[in-house]
PDB file of C-alpha atoms in Angstrom:
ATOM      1  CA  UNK A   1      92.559 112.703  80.760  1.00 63.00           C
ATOM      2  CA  UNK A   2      91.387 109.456  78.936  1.00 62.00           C
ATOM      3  CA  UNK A   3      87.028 109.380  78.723  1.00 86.00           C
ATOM      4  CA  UNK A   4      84.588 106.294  78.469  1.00 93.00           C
ATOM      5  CA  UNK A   5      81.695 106.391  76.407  1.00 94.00           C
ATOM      6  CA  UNK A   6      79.069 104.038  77.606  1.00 96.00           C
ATOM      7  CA  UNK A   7      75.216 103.075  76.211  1.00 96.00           C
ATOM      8  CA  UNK A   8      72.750 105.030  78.249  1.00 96.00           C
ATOM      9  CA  UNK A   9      70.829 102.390  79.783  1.00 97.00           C
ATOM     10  CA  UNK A  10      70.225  98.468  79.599  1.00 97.00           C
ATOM     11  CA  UNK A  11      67.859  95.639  80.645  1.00 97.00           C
ATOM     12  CA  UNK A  12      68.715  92.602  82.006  1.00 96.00           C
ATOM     13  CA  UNK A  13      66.261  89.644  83.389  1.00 97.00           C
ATOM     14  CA  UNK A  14      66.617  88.622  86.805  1.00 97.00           C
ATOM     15  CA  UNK A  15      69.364  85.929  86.799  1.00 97.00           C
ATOM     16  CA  UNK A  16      70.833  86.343  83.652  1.00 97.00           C
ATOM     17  CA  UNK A  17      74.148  87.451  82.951  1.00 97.00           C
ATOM     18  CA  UNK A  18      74.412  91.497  82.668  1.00 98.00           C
ATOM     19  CA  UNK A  19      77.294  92.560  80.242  1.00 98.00           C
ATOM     20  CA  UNK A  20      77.881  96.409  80.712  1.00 98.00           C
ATOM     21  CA  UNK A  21      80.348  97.129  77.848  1.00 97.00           C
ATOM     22  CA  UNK A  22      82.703 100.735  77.999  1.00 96.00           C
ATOM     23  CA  UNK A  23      84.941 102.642  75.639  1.00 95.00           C
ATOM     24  CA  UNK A  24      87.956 103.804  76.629  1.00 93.00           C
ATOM     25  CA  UNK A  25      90.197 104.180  72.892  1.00 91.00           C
ATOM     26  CA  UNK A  26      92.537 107.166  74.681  1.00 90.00           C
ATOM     27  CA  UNK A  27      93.345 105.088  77.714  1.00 90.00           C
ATOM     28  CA  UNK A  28      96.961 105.502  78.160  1.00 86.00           C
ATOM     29  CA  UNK A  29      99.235 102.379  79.164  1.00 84.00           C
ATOM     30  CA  UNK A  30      99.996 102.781  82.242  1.00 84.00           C
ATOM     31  CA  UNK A  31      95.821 103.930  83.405  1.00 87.00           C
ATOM     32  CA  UNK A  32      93.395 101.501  84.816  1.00 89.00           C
ATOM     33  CA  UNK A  33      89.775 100.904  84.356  1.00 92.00           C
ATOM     34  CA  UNK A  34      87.476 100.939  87.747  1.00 93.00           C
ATOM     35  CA  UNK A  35      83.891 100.003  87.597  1.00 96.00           C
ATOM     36  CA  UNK A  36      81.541 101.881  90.270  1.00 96.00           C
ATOM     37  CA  UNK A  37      78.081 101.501  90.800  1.00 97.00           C
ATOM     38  CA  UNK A  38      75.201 103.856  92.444  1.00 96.00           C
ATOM     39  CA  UNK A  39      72.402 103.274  93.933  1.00 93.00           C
ATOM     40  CA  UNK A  40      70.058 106.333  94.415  1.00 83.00           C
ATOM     41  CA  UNK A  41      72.256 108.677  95.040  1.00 76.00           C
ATOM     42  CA  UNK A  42      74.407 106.758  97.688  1.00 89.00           C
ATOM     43  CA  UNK A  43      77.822 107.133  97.569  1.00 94.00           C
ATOM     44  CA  UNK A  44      79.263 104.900  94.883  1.00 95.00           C
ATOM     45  CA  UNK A  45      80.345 101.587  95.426  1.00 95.00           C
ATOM     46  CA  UNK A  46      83.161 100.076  94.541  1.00 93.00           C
ATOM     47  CA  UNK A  47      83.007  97.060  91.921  1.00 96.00           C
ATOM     48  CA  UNK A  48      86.451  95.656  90.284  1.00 94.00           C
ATOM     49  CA  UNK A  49      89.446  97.315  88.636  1.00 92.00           C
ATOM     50  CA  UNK A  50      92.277  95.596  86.282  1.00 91.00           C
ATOM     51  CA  UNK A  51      94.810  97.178  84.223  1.00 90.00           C
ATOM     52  CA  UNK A  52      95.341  94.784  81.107  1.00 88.00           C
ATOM     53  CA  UNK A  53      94.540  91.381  82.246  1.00 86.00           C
ATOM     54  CA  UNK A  54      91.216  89.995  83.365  1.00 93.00           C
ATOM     55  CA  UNK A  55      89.710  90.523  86.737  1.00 95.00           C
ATOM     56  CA  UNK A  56      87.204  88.599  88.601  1.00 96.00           C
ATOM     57  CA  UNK A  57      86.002  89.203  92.419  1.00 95.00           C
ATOM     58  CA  UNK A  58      83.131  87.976  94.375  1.00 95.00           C
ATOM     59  CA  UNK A  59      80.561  90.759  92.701  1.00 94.00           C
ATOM     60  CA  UNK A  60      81.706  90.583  89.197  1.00 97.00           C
ATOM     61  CA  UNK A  61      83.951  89.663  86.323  1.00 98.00           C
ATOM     62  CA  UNK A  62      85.818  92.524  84.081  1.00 98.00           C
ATOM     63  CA  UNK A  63      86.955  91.576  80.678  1.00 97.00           C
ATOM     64  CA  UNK A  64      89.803  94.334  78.944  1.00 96.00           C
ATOM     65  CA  UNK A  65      90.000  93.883  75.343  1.00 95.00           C
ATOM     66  CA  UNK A  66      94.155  93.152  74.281  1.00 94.00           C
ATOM     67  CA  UNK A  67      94.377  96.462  72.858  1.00 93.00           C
ATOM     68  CA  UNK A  68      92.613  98.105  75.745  1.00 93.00           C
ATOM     69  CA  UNK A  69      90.015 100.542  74.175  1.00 94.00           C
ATOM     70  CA  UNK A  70      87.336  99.058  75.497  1.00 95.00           C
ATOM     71  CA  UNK A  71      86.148  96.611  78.259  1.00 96.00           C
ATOM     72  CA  UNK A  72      83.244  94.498  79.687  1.00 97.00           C
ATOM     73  CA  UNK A  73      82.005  94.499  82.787  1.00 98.00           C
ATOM     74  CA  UNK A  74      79.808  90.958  83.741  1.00 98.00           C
ATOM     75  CA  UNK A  75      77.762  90.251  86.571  1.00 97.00           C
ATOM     76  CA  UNK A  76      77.032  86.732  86.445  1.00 97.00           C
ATOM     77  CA  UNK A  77      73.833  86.338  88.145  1.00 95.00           C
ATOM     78  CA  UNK A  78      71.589  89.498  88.028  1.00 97.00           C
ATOM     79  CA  UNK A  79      69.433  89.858  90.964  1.00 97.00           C
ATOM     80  CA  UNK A  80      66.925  93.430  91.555  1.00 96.00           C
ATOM     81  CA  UNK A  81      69.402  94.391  93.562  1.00 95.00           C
ATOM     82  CA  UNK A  82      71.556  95.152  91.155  1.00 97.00           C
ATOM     83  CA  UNK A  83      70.023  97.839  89.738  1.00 97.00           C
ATOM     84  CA  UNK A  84      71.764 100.743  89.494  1.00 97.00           C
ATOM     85  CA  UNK A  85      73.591 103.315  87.517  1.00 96.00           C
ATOM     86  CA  UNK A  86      76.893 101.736  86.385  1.00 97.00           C
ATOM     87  CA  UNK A  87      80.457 103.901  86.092  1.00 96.00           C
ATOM     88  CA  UNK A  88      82.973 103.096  84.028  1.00 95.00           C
ATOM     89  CA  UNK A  89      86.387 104.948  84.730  1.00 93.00           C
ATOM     90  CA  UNK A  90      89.453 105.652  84.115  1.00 89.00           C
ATOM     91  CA  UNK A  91      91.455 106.169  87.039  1.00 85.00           C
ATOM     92  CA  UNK A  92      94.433 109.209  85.525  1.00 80.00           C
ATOM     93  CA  UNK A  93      97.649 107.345  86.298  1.00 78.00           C
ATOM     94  CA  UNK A  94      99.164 107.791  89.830  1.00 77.00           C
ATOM     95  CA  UNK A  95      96.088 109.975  91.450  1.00 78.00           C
ATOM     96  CA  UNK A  96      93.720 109.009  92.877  1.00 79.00           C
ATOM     97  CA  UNK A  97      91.597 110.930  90.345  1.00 83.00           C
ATOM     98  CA  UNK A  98      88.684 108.938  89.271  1.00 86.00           C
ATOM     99  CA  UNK A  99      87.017 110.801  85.636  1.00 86.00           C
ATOM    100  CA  UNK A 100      83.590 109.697  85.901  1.00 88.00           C
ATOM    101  CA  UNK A 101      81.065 109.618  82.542  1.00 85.00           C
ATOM    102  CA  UNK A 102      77.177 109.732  82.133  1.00 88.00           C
ATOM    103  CA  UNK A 103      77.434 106.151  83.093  1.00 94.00           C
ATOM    104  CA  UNK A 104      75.099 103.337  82.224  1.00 97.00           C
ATOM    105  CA  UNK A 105      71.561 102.612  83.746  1.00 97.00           C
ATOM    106  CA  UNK A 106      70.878  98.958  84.047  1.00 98.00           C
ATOM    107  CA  UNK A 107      67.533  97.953  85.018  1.00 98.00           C
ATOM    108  CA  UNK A 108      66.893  94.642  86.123  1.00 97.00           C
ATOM    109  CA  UNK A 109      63.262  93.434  85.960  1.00 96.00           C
ATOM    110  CA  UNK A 110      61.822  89.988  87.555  1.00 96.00           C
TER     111      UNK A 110
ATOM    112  CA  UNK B   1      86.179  98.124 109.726  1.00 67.00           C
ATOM    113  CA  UNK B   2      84.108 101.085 109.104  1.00 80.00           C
ATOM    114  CA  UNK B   3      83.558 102.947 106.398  1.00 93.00           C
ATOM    115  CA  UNK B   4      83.944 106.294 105.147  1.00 97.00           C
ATOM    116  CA  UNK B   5      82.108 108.710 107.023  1.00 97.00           C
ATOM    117  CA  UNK B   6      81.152 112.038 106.351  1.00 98.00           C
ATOM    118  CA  UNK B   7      79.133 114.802 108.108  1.00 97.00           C
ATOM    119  CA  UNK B   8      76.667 116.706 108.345  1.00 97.00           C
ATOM    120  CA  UNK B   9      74.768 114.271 105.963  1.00 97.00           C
ATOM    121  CA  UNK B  10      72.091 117.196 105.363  1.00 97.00           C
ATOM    122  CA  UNK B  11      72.970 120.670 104.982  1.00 97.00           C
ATOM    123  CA  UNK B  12      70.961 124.085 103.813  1.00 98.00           C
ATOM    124  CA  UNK B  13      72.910 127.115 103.327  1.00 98.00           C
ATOM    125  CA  UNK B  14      71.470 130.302 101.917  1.00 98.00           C
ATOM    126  CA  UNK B  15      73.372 132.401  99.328  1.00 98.00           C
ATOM    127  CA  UNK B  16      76.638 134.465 100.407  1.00 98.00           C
ATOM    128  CA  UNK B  17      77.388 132.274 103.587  1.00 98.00           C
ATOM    129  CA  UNK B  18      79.826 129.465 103.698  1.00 98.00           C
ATOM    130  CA  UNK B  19      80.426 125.696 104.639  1.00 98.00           C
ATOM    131  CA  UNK B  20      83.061 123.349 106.040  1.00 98.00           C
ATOM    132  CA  UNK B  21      81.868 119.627 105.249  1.00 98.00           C
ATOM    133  CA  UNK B  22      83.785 117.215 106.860  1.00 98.00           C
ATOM    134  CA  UNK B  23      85.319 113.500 106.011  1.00 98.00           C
ATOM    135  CA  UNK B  24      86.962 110.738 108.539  1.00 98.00           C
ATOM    136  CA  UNK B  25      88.840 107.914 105.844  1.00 97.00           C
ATOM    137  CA  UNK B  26      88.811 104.067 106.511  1.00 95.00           C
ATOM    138  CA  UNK B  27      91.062 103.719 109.264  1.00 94.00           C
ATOM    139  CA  UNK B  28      94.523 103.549 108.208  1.00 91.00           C
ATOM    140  CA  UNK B  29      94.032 104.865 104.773  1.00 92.00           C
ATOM    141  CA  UNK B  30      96.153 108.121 103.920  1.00 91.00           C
ATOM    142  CA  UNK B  31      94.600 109.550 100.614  1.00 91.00           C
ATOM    143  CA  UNK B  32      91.527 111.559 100.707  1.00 94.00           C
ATOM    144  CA  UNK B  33      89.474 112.855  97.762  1.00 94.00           C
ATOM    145  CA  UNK B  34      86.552 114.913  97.018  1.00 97.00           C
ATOM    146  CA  UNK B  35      84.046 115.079  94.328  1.00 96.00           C
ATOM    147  CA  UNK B  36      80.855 117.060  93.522  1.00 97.00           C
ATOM    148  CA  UNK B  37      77.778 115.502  91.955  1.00 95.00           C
ATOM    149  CA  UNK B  38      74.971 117.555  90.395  1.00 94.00           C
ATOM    150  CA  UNK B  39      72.013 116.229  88.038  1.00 89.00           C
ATOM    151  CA  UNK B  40      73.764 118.566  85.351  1.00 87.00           C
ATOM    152  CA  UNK B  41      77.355 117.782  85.561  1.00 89.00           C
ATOM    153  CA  UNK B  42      76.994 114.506  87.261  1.00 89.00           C
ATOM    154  CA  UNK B  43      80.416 113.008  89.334  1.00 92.00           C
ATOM    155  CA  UNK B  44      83.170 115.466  89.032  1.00 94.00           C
ATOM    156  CA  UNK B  45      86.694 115.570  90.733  1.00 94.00           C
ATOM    157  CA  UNK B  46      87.169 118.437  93.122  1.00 96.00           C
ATOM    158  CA  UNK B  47      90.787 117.493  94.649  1.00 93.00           C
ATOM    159  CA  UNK B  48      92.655 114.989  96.368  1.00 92.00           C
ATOM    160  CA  UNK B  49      94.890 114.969  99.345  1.00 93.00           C
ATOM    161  CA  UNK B  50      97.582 112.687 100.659  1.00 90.00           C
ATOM    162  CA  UNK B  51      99.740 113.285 103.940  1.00 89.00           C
ATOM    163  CA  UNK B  52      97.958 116.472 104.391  1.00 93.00           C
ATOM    164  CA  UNK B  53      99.473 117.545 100.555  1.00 92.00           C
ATOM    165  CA  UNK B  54      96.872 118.309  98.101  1.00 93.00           C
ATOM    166  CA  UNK B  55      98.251 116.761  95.049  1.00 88.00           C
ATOM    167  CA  UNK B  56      95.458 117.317  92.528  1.00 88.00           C
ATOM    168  CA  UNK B  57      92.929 119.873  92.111  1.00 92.00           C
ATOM    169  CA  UNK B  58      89.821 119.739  89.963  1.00 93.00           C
ATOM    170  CA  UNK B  59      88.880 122.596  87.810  1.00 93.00           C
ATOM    171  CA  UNK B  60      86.516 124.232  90.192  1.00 96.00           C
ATOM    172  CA  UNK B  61      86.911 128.241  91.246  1.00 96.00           C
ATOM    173  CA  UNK B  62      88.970 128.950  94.249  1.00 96.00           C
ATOM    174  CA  UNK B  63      86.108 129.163  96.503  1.00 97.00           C
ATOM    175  CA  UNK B  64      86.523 125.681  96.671  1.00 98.00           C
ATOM    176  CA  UNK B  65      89.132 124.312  99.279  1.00 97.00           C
ATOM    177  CA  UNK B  66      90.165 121.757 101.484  1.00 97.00           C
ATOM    178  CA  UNK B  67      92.292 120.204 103.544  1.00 97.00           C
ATOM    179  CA  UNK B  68      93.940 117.179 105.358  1.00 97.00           C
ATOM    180  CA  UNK B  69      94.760 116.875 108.758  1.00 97.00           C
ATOM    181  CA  UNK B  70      97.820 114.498 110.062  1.00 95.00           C
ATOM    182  CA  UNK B  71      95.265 111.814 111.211  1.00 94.00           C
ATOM    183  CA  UNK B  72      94.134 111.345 107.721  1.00 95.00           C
ATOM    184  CA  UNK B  73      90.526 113.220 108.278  1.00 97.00           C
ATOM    185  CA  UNK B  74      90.157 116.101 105.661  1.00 98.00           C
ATOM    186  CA  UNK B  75      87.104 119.085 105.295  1.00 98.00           C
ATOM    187  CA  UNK B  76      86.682 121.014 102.930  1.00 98.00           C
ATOM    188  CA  UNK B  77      85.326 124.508 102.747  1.00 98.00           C
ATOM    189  CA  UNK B  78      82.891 126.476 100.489  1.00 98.00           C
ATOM    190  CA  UNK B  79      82.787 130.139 100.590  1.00 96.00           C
ATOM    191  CA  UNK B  80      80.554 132.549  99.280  1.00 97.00           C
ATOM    192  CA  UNK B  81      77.985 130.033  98.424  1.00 98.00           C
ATOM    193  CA  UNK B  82      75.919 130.094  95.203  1.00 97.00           C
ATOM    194  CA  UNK B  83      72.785 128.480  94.223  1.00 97.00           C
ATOM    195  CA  UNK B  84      74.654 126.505  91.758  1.00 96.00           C
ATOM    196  CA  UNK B  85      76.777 124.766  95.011  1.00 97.00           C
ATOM    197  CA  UNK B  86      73.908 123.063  95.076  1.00 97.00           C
ATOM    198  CA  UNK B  87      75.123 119.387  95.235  1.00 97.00           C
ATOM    199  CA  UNK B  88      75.856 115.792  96.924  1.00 97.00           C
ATOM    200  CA  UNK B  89      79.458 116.488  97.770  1.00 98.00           C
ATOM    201  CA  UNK B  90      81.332 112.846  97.985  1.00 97.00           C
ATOM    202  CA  UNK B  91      84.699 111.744  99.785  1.00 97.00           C
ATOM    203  CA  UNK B  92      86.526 108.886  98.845  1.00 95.00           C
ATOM    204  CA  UNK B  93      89.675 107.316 100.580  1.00 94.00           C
ATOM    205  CA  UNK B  94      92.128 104.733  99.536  1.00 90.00           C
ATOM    206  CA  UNK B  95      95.254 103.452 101.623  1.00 82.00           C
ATOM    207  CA  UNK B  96      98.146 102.939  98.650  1.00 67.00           C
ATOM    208  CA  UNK B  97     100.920 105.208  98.394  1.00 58.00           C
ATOM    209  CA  UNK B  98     100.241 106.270  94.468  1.00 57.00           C
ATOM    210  CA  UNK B  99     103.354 107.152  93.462  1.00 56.00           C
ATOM    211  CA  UNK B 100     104.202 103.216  93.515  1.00 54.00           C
ATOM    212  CA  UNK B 101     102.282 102.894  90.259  1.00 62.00           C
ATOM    213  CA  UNK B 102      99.727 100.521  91.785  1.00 70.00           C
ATOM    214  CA  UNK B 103      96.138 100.603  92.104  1.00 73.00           C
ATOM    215  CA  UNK B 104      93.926 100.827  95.042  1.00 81.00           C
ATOM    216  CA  UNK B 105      90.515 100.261  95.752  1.00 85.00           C
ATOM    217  CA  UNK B 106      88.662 103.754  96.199  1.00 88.00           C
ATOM    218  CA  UNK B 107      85.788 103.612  98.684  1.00 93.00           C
ATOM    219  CA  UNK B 108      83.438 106.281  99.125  1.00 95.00           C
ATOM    220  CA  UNK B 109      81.577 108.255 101.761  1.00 97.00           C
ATOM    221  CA  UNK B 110      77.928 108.557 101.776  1.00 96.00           C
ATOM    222  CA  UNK B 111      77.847 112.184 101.023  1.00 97.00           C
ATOM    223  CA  UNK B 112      76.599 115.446 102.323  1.00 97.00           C
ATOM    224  CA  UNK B 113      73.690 116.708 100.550  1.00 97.00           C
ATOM    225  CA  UNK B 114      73.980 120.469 100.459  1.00 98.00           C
ATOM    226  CA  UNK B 115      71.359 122.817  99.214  1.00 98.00           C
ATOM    227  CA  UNK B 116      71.929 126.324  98.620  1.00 98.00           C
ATOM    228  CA  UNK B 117      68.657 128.592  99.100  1.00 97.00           C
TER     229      UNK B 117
END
């Protein structure tokens, strides 16, 4: 089963751009990449997923890299709210099995 | 529509008994699955059920089990509890069929928040 390596934690200022990068260099072709979020200790939330190409939805933009190691997650406009600790994942190819990491905690501060 | 739901949201067992924790899926979504989360092994996949058919299992000890009823709701059962059960035990449903190849959105539950005395 393919595993994400992501940086611990990150800052972000309140309105800026947050850019949540992930590893993924075992993915195989045929696995996608979901991005979760969770707030303190809720239940995840659901954020974006994409296979190869680009995704963008109303929370947030995800950018795959062409050879598919590794991807980006953006939100564009970083509010307190977003504040969280952010999963990268890959999803192990027709399951529904989601292999969650450590994850990333991004702060945002005013 | 409303979203996952899962019950009891609080539980305390003590040591040796068991538990049945229960999960009703977005309506109209057919796949169920179940993860554990602990502060020491964080999110981790316990199994996953669609059509009442378990088609993956996590690697957790058979005490672990669960199951899916034909109206999509699924429980899943703890016996012999240990301190280490200790846990927020998640649900998660999506509506695709998965053998098509495609990808669904996964939403999850709120959790049930077990402790283990």
């Amino acid at each position: 089963d393919a595993k994400t390596t992501q940086p611990p934690s990150m800052d972000c200022a309140e309105g800026r751009a947050a850019n949540l990068p992930c590893n993924h260099s075992t993915i195989s072709g045929n696995e996608y990449v979901y991005w979760y979020r969770q707030i303190h200790s809720q239940g995840p939330q659901y954020i974006i997923h994409g296979l190869k190409n680009n995704e963008t939805n109303e929370m947030a933009s995800l950018i795959i890299t062409e050879d598919r190691k590794s991807s980006t997650l953006i939100l564009p406009h970083a509010t307190l709210r977003d504040t969280a600790v952010y999963y990268c994942i890959v999803r192990v190819y027709n399951t529904d099995k989601l292999i969650f990491g450590t994850g990333t905690r991004l702060q945002v501060f005013p | 529509k409303a979203g996952v739901t899962q019950t009891p949201r609080y539980l305390i067992k003590t040591r040796g008994q068991q538990v049945t924790l229960s999960c009703s899926p977005i309506s109209g979504h057919r796949s169920v699955s179940w993860y554990q989360q602990t502060p020491g092994q964080g999110l981790q996949f316990l199994f996953e059920y669609f059509s009442e058919t378990q088609r993956n299992k996590g690697n957790f000890p058979g005490r672990f089990s669960g199951r899916q009823f034909s109206n999509s709701r699924s429980e899943m059962n703890v016996s012999t509890l240990e301190l280490g059960d200790s846990a927020l035990y998640l649900c998660a449903s999506s509506s695709g069929q998965q053998t098509s190849g495609r990808a669904y959105e996964q939403y999850f539950g709120p959790g049930t928040r077990l402790t283990v005395t």
